Structure formats: structure tokens, C-alpha cells
PDB file of C-alpha atoms in Angstrom:
ATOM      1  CA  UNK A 611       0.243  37.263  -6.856  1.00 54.00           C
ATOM      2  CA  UNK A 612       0.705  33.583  -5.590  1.00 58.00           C
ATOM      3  CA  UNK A 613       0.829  30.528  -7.518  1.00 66.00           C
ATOM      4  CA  UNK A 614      -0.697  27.440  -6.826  1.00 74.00           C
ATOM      5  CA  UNK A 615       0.894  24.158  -6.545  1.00 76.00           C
ATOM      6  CA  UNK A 616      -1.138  22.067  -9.059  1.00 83.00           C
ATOM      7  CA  UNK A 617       1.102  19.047  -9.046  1.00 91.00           C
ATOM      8  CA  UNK A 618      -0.316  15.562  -8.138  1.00 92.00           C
ATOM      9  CA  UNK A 619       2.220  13.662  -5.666  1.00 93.00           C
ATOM     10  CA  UNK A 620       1.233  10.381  -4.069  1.00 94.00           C
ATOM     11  CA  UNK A 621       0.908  10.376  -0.360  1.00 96.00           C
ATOM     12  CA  UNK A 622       0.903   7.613   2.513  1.00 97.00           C
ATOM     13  CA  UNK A 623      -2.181   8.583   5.030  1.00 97.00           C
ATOM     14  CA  UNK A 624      -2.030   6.898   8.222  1.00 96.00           C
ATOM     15  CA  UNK A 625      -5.511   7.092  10.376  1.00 96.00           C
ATOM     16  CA  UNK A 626      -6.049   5.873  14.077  1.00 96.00           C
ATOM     17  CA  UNK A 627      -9.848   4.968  14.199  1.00 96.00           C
ATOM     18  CA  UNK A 628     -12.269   3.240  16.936  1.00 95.00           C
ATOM     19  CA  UNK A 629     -11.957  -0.630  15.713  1.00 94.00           C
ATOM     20  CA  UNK A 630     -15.872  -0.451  15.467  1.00 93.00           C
ATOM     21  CA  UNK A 631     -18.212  -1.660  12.430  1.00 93.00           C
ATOM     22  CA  UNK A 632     -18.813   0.877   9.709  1.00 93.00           C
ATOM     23  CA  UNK A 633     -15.800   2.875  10.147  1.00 93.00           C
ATOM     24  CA  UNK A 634     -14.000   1.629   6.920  1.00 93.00           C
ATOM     25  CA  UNK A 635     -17.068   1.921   5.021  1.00 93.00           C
ATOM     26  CA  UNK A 636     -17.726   5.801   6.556  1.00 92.00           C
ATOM     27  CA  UNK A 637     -13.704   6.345   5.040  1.00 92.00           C
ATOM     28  CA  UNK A 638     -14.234   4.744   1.941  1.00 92.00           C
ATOM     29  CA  UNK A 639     -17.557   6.686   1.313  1.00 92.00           C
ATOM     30  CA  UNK A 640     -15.462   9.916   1.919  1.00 92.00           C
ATOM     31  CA  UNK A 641     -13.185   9.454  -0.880  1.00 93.00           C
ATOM     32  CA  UNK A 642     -15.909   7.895  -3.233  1.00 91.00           C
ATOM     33  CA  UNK A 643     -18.327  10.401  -2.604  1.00 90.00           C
ATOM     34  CA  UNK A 644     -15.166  13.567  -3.374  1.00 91.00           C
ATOM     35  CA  UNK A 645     -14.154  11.332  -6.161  1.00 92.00           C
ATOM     36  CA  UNK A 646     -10.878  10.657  -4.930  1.00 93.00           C
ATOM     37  CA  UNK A 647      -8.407   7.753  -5.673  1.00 92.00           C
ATOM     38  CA  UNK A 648      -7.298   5.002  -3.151  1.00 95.00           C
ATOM     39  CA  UNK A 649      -4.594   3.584  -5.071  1.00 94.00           C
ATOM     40  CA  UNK A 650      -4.314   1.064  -1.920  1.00 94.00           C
ATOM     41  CA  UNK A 651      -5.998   0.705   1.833  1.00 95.00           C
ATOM     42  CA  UNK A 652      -4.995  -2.036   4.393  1.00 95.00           C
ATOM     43  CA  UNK A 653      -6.442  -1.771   7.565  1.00 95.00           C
ATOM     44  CA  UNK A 654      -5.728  -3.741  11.096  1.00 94.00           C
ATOM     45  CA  UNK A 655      -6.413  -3.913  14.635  1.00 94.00           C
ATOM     46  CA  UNK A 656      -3.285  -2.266  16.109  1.00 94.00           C
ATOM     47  CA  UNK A 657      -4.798  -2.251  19.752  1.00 91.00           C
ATOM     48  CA  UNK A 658      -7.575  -4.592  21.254  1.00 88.00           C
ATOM     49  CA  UNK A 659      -7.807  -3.227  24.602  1.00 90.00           C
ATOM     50  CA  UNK A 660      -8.326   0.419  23.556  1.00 92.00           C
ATOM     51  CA  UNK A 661     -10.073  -1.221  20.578  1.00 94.00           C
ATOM     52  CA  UNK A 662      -7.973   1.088  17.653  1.00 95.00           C
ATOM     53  CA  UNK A 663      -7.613  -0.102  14.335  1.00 96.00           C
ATOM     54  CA  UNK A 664      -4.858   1.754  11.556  1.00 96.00           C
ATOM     55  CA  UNK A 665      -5.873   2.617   8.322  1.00 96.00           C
ATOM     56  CA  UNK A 666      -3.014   3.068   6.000  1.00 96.00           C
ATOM     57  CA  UNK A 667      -4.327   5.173   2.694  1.00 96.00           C
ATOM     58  CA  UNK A 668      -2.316   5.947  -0.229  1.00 96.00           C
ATOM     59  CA  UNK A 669      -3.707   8.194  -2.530  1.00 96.00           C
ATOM     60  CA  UNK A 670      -3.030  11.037  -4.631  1.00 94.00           C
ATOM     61  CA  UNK A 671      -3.495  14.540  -5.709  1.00 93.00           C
ATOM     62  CA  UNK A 672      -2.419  18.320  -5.442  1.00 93.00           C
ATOM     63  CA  UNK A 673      -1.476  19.615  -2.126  1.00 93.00           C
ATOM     64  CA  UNK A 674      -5.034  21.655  -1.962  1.00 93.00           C
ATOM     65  CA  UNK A 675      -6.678  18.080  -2.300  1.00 93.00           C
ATOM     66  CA  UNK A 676      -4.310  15.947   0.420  1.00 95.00           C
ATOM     67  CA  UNK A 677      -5.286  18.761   2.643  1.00 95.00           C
ATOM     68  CA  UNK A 678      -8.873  18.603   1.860  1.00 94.00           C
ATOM     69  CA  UNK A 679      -8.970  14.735   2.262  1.00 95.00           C
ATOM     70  CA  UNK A 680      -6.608  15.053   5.426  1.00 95.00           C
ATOM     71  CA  UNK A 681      -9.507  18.046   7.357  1.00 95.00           C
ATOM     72  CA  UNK A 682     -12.342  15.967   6.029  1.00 94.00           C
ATOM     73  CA  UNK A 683     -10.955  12.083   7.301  1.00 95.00           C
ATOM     74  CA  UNK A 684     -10.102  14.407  10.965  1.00 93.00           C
ATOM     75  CA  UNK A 685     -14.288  15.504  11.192  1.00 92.00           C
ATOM     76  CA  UNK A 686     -15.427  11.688  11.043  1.00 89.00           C
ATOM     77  CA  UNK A 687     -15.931  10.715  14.827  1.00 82.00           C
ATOM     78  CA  UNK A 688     -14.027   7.444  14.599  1.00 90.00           C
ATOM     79  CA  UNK A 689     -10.904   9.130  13.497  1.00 93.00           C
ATOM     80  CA  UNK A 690      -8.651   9.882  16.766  1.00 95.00           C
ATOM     81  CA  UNK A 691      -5.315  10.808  14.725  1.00 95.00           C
ATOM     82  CA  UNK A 692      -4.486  11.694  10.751  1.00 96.00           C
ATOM     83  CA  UNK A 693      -0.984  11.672   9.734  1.00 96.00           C
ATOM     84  CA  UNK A 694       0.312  11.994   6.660  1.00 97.00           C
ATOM     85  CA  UNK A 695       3.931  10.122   6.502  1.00 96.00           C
ATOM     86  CA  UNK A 696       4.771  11.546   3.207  1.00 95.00           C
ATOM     87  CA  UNK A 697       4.612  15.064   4.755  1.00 94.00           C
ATOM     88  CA  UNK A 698       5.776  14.146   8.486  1.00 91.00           C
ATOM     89  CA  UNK A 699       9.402  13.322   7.305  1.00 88.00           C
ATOM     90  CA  UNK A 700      11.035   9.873   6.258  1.00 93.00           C
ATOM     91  CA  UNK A 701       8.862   6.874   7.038  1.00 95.00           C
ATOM     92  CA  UNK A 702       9.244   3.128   5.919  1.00 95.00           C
ATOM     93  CA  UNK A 703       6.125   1.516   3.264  1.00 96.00           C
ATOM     94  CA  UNK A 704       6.011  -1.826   3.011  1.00 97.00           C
ATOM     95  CA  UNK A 705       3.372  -4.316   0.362  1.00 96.00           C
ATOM     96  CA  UNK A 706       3.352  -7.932   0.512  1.00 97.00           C
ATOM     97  CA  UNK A 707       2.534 -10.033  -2.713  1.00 97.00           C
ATOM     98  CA  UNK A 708       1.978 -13.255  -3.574  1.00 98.00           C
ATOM     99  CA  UNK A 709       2.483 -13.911  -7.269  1.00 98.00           C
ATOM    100  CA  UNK A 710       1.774 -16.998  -9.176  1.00 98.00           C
ATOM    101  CA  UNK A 711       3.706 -17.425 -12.272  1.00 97.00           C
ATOM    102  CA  UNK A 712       2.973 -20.319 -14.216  1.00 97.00           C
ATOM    103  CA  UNK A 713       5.931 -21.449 -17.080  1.00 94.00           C
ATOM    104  CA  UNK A 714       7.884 -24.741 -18.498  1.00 93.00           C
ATOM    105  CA  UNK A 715      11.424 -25.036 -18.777  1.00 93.00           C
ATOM    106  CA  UNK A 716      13.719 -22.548 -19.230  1.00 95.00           C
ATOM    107  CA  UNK A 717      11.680 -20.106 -18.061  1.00 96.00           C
ATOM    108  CA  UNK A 718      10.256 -21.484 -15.215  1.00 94.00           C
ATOM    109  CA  UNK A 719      14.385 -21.743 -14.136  1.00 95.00           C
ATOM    110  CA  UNK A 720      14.924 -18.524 -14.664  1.00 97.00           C
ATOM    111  CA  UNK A 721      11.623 -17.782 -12.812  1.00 97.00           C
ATOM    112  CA  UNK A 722      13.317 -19.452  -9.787  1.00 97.00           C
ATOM    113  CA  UNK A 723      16.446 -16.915 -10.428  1.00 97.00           C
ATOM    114  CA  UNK A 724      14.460 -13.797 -10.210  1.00 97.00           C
ATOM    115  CA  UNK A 725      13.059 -14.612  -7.494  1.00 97.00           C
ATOM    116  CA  UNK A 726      16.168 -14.858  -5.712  1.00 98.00           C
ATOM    117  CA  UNK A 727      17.361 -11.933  -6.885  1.00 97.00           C
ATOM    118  CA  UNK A 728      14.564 -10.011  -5.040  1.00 98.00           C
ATOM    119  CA  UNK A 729      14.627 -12.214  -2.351  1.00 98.00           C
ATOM    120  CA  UNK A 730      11.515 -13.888  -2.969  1.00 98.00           C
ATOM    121  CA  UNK A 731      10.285 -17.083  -0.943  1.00 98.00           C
ATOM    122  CA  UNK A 732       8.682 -19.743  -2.959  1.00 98.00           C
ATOM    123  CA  UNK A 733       5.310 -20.735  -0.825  1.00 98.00           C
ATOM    124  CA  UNK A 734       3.865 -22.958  -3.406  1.00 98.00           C
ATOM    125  CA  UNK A 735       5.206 -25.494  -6.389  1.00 97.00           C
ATOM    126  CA  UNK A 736       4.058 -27.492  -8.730  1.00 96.00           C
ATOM    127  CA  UNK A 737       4.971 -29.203 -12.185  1.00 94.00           C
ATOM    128  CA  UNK A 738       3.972 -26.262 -13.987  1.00 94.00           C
ATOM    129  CA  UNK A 739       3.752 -23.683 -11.482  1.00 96.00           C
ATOM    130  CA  UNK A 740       5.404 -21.588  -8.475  1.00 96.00           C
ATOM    131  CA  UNK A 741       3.720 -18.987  -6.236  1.00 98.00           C
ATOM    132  CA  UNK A 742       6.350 -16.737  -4.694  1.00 98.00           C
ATOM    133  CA  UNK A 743       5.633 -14.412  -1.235  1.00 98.00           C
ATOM    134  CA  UNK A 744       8.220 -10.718  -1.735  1.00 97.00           C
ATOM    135  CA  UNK A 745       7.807  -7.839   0.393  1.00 97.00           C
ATOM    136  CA  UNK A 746       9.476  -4.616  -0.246  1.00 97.00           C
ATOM    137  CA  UNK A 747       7.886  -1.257  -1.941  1.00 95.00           C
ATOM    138  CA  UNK A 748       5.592  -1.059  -4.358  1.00 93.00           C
ATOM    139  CA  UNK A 749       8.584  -0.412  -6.757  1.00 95.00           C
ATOM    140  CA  UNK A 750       9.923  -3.341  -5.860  1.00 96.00           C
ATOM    141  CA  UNK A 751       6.875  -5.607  -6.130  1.00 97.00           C
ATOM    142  CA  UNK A 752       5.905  -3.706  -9.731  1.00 97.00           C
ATOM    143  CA  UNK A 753       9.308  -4.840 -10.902  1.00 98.00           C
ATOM    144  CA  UNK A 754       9.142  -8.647 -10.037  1.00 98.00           C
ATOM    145  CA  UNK A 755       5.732  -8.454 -11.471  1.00 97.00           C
ATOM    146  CA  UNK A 756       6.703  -7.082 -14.655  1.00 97.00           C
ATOM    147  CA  UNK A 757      10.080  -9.758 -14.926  1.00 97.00           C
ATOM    148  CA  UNK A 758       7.482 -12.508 -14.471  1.00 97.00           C
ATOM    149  CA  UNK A 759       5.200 -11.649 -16.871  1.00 97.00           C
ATOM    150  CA  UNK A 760       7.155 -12.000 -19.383  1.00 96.00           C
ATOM    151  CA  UNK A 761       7.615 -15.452 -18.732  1.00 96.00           C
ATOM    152  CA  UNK A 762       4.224 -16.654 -18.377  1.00 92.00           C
ATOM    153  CA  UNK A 763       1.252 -16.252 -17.277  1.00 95.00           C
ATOM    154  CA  UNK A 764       1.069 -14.239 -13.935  1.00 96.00           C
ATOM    155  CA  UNK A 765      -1.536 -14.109 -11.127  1.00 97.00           C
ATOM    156  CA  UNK A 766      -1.245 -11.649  -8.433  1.00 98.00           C
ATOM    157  CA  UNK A 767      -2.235 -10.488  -4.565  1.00 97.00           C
ATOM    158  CA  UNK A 768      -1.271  -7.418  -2.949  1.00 96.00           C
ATOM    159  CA  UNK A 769      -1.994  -6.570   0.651  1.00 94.00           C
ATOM    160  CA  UNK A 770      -1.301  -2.350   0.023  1.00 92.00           C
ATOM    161  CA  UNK A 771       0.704  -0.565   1.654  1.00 94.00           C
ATOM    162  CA  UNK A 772       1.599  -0.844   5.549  1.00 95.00           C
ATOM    163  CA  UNK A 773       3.754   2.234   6.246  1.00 95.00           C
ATOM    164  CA  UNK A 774       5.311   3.915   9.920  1.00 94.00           C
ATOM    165  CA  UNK A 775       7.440   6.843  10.350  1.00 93.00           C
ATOM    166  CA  UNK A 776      11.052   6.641  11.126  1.00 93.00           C
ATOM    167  CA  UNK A 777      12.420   7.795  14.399  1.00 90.00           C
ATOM    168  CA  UNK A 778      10.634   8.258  17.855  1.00 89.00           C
ATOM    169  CA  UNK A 779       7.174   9.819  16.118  1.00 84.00           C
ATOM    170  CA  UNK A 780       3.812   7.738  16.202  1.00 85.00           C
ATOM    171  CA  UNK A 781       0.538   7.845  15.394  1.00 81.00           C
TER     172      UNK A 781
END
């Protein structure tokens, strides 16, 4: 008798499609209409003379489900390529966030000294205000955005994920 894996792991999906209209919408409606999670989605033109666009998913769910997901983004007829990094070996992931934190004083100082602590550039300033650009993981990003919200209000952008395998491999 075999057991099942059941466990839900987060995976990085990376899909080469035709850069043509509808094709995020036709990927989109495949997750919404399985009721899956995108817990983020960036998408780009990686190529505009063979007109290719990435789409970098990242979703999760139990190996019987990334599977599913994986066969079922391969049958749309935009999709050229479906990798999944997570599986594929080590890759880099990468999010970009802006974050507004707005705080007097003392904590707007020590605002300043977080952010250099996570290497954070300060894009914006004001009297009462700074808006700081950081890129690293989404570990990274979720702990600069937890520091500043404890010292005053906090408004946020994320771009997702943007992720490519290590080594020689591509998509």
C-alpha cells in the first residue's frame, strides 16, 4: 500500500507563453476556475522578436495538485514551456517593494536605520514621510514590512516574484 504525499509546499512556476492578448487572462481563469491560489504572478515580455512573454506563478498545494496545475497550464496553446524552479533544482526569486512608512521623530530615525540594515534605498521623503525601494525574497521584504509597521503607518507595493534557475538551465 502507498501513501500519499498530502503536504502543501509553495512552488515557483515559470511559463513561456506567445506575448499575445488574452493569454494572462486564459492562465488566470485556469487557476480560478480549479480554485487554486496565486499567492503572486508577474508577467513580462522576455522576447519581442519571437514575441514570448514569462509568467512567473507562485502558488501552492500538494504534489498531486502542482502536477495537476503544471499538465493543465502545458494544454493551453499559448504555453510553449512549464517549469517548475522549485522542483528543477536551486533557482534565485526575487520581489521588489516599495513601502511607505509614515512616522515623527524617533521613529522615523530609526525608520531610516532599518532601512539600511536591509539595504533599502529611500526613493521618496518628506516631513513626515519616506518611501523606501528593497529587493530581496519575500522573507526578506515580509520582515522590513513587519519592522516598519510598528513604527507607523505603512503602505505597500509588491511586484511578485521574478525567479530563474541557477546554472546553465533555461526556460
Amino acid at each position: 500500500m502507498t501513501t500519499q504525499d498530502t503536504s502543501i509546499r509553495r512552488h515557483t512556476i515559470s511559463v513561456l507563453v506567445d506575448n499575445e492578448p488574452g493569454v494572462l487572462a486564459r492562465v488566470i481563469g485556469l487557476f480560478s476556475g480549479r480554485g487554486y491560489n496565486i499567492e503572486s504572478l508577474t508577467v513580462a515580455e522576455i522576447d519581442a522578436g519571437d514575441n514570448l512573454s514569462r509568467i512567473t506563478v507562485v502558488t501552492s498545494g500538494t504534489p498531486m495538485i502542482i502536477e495537476q496545475i503544471k499538465v493543465q497550464l502545458d494544454r493551453l496553446v499559448p504555453v510553449h514551456k512549464v517549469k517548475d524552479l522549485t522542483l528543477e533544482g536551486p533557482f534565485i526569486e526575487r520581489e521588489m517593494a516599495l513601502v511607505k512608512v509614515v512616522a515623527n521623530g524617533e521613529k522615523r530615525v530609526e525608520s531610516l536605520r532599518i532601512g539600511d540594515v536591509f539595504k533599502a534605498r529611500v526613493v521618496d521623503a518628506t516631513i513626515n514621510s519616506f518611501v523606501f525601494e528593497l529587493t530581496g525574497t519575500a522573507d526578506d521584504l515580509d520582515r522590513f514590512i513587519d519592522l516598519m509597521q510598528q513604527l507607523g503607518e505603512v503602505d505597500i507595493s509588491r511586484t511578485g516574484a521574478a525567479a530563474l534557475s541557477r546554472g546553465t538551465s533555461t526556460l
